[in-house]
mmCIF file of C-alpha atoms in Angstrom:
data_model
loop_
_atom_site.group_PDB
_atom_site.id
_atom_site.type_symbol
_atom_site.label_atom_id
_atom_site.label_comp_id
_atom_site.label_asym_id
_atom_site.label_seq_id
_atom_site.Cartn_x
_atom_site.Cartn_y
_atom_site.Cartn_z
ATOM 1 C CA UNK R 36 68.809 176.319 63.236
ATOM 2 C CA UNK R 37 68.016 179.934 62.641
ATOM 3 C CA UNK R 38 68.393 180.561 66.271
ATOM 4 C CA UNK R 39 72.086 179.233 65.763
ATOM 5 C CA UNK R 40 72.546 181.525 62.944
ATOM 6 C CA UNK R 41 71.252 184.661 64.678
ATOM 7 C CA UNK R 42 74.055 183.759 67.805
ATOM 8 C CA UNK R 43 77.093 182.852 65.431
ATOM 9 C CA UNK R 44 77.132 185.830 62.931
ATOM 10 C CA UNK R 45 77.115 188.810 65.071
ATOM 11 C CA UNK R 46 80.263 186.306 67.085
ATOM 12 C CA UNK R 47 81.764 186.087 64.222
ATOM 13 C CA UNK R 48 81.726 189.677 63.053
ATOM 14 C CA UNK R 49 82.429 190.432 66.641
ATOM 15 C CA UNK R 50 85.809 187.949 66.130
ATOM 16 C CA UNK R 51 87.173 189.301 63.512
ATOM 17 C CA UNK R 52 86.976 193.509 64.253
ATOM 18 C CA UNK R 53 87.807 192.990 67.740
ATOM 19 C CA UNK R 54 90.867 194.661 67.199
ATOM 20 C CA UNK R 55 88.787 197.519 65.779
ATOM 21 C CA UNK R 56 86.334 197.281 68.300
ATOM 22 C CA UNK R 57 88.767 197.423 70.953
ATOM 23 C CA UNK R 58 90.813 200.663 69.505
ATOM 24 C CA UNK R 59 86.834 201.939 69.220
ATOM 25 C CA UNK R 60 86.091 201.521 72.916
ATOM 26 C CA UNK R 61 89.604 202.715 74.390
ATOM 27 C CA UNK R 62 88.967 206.185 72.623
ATOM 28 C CA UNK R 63 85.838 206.355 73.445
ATOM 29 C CA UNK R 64 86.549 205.232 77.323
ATOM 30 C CA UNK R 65 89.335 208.249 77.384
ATOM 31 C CA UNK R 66 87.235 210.918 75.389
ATOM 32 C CA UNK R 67 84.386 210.123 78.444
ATOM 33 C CA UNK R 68 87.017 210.084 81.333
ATOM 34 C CA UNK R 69 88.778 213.039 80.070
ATOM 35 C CA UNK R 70 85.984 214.971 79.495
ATOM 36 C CA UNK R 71 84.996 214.209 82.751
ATOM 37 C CA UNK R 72 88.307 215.961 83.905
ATOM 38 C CA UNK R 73 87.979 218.878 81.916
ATOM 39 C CA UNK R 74 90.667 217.432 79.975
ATOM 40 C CA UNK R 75 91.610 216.389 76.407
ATOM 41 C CA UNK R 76 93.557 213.709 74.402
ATOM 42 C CA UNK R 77 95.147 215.788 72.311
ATOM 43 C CA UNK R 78 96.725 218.230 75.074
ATOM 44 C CA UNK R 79 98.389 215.242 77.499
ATOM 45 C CA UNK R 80 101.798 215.397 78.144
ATOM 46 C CA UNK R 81 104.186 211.984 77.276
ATOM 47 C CA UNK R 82 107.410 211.320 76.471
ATOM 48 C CA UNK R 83 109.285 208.138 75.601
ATOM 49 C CA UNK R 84 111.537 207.358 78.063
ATOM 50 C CA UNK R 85 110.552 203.682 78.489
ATOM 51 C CA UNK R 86 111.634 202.635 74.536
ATOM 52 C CA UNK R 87 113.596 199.849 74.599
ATOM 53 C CA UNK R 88 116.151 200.239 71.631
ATOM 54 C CA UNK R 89 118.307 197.085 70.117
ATOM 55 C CA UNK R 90 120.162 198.725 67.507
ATOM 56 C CA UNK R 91 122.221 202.239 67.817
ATOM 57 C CA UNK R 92 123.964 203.613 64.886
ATOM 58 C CA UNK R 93 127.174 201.914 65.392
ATOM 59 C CA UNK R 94 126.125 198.773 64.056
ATOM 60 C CA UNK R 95 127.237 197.200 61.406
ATOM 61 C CA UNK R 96 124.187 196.399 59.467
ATOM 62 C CA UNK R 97 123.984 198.911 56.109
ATOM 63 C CA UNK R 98 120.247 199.198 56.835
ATOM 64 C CA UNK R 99 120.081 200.923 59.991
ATOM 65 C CA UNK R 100 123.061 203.074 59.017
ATOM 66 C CA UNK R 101 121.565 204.386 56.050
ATOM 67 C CA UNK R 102 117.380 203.856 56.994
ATOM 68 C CA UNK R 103 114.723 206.713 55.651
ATOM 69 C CA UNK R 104 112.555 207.532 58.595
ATOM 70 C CA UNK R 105 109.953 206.913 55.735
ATOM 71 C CA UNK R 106 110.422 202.882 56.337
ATOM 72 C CA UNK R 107 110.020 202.915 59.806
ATOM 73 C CA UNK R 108 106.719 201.652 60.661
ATOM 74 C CA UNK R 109 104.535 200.670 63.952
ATOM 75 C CA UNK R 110 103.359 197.276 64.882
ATOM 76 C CA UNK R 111 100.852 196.798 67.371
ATOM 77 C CA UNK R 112 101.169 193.799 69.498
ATOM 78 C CA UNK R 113 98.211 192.489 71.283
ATOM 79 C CA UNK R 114 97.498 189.931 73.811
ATOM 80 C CA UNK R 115 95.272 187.799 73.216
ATOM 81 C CA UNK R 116 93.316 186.830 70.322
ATOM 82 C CA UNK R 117 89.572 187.145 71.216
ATOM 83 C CA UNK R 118 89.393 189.481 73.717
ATOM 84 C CA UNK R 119 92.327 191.456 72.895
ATOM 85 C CA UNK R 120 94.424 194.269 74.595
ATOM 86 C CA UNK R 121 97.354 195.919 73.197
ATOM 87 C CA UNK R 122 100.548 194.597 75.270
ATOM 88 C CA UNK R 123 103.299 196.915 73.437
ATOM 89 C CA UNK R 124 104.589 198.141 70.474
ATOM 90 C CA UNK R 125 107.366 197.392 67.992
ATOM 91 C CA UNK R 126 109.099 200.044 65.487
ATOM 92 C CA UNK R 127 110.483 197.945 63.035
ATOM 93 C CA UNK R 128 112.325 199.367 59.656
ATOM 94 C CA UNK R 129 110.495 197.945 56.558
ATOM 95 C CA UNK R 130 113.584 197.620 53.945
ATOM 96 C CA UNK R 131 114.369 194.115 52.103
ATOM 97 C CA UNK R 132 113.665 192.503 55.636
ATOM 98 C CA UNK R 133 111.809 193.918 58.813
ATOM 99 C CA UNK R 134 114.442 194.828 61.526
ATOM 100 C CA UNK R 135 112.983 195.533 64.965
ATOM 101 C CA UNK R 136 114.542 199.021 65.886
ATOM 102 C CA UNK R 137 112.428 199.437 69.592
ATOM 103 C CA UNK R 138 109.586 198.488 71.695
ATOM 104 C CA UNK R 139 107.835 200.525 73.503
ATOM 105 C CA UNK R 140 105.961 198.109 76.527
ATOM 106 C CA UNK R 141 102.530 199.490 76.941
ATOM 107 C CA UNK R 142 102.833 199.030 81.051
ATOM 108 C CA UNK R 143 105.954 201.167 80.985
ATOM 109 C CA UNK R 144 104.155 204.349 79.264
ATOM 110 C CA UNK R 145 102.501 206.622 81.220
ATOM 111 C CA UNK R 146 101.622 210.185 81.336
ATOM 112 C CA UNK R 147 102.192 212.553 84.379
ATOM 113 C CA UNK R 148 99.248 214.014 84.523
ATOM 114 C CA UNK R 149 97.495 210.675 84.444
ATOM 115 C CA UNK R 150 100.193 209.732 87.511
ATOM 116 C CA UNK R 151 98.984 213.336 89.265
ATOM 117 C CA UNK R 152 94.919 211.980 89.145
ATOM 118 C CA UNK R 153 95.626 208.222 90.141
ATOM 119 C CA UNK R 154 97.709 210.379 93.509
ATOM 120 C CA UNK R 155 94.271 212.406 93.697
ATOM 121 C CA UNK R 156 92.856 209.152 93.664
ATOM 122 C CA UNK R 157 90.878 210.585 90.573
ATOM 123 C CA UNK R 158 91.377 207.940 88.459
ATOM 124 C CA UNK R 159 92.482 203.950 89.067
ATOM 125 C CA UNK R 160 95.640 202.172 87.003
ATOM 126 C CA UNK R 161 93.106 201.086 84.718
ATOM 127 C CA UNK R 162 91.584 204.130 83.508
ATOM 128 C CA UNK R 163 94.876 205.368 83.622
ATOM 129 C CA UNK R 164 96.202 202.455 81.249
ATOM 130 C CA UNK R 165 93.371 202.575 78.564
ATOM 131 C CA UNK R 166 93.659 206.690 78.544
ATOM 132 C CA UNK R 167 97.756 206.112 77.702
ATOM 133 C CA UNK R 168 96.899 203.709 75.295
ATOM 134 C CA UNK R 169 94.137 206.201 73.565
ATOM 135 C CA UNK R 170 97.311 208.517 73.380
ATOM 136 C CA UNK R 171 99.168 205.799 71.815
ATOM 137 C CA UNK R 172 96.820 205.269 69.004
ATOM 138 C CA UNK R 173 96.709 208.891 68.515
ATOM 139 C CA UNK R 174 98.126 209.799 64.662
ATOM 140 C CA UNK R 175 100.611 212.558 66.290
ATOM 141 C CA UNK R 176 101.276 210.449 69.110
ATOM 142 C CA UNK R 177 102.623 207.163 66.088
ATOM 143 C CA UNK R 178 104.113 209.945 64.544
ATOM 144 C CA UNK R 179 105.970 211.413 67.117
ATOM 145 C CA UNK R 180 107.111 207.372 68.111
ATOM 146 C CA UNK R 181 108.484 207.108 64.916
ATOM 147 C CA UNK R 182 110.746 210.529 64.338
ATOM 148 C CA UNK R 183 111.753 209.792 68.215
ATOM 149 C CA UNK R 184 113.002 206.386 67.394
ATOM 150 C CA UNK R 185 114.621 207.600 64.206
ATOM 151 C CA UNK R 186 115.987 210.465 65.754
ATOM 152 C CA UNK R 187 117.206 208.781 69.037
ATOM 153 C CA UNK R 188 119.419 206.039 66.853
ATOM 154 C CA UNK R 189 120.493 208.582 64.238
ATOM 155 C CA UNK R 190 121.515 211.665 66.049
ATOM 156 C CA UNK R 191 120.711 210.845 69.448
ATOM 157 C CA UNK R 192 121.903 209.353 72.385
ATOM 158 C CA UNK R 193 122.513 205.795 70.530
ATOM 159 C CA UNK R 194 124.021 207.642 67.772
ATOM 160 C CA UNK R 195 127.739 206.977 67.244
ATOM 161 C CA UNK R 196 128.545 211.010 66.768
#
């Protein structure tokens, strides 16, 4: 019986912060890689072409028109349960109701100089993969999502002006 109890718990604990544990070992994976490459998080290149937008500012729904980059918020998607990875990313608007503004697909974002090392055969898609999404977990990087999205529908190119 004790044998059963020393097994479960530490599955258990492992269940439920997987999604911590698996934000834990992505950074961690891209701080060794990088550092490996004399390079840094923080200094990487990205931009976010590959957002998928539903909503531009001619639509008729008062909430977009008149949204507060203050209620736009992040929500990570992952895929699956137990042994999770992060599959993409919604920026919804957090009013009355959640409206999904844009997804950003996690396979779609990549970073040029990560593109430059997998060419130097330097690094593989996966290492390449779990470094973008170390960016994407960055705080500037969420950030930066959110006043791009916010920007993009308001002023931008899926602006009505």
């Amino acid at each position: 019986m004790i044998d059963y109890i020393l097994f479960t718990v530490p599955f258990i604990i492992l269940w439920l912060t997987s999604r911590r544990c698996y934000q834990y070992s992505i950074r961690l994976f891209a701080k060794i890689k990088l550092s490996k490459l004399n390079q840094s998080l923080d200094k990487l290149y990205y931009s976010f072409e590959q957002v998928v937008y539903f909503y531009n500012q001619t639509t008729h729904i008062e909430a977009i028109k008149t949204m507060d980059k203050s209620h736009i918020h992040l929500r990570f998607e992952y895929h699956p349960f137990i042994f999770t990875e992060l599959t993409g990313i919604y920026i919804e608007l957090n009013n009355d109701k959640t409206i999904t503004l844009a997804y950003l697909p996690i396979d779609q974002f990549m970073l040029p100089y990560l593109d430059q090392k997998m060419q130097e055969k330097a690094l593989d898609y996966t290492s390449c993969k779990r470094i973008s999404i170390a960016k994407l977990y960055h705080p500037d990087t969420k950030m930066k999502l959110v006043d791009e999205v916010f920007n993009q529908i308001s002023f931008g190119r899926y602006s009505s002006s």
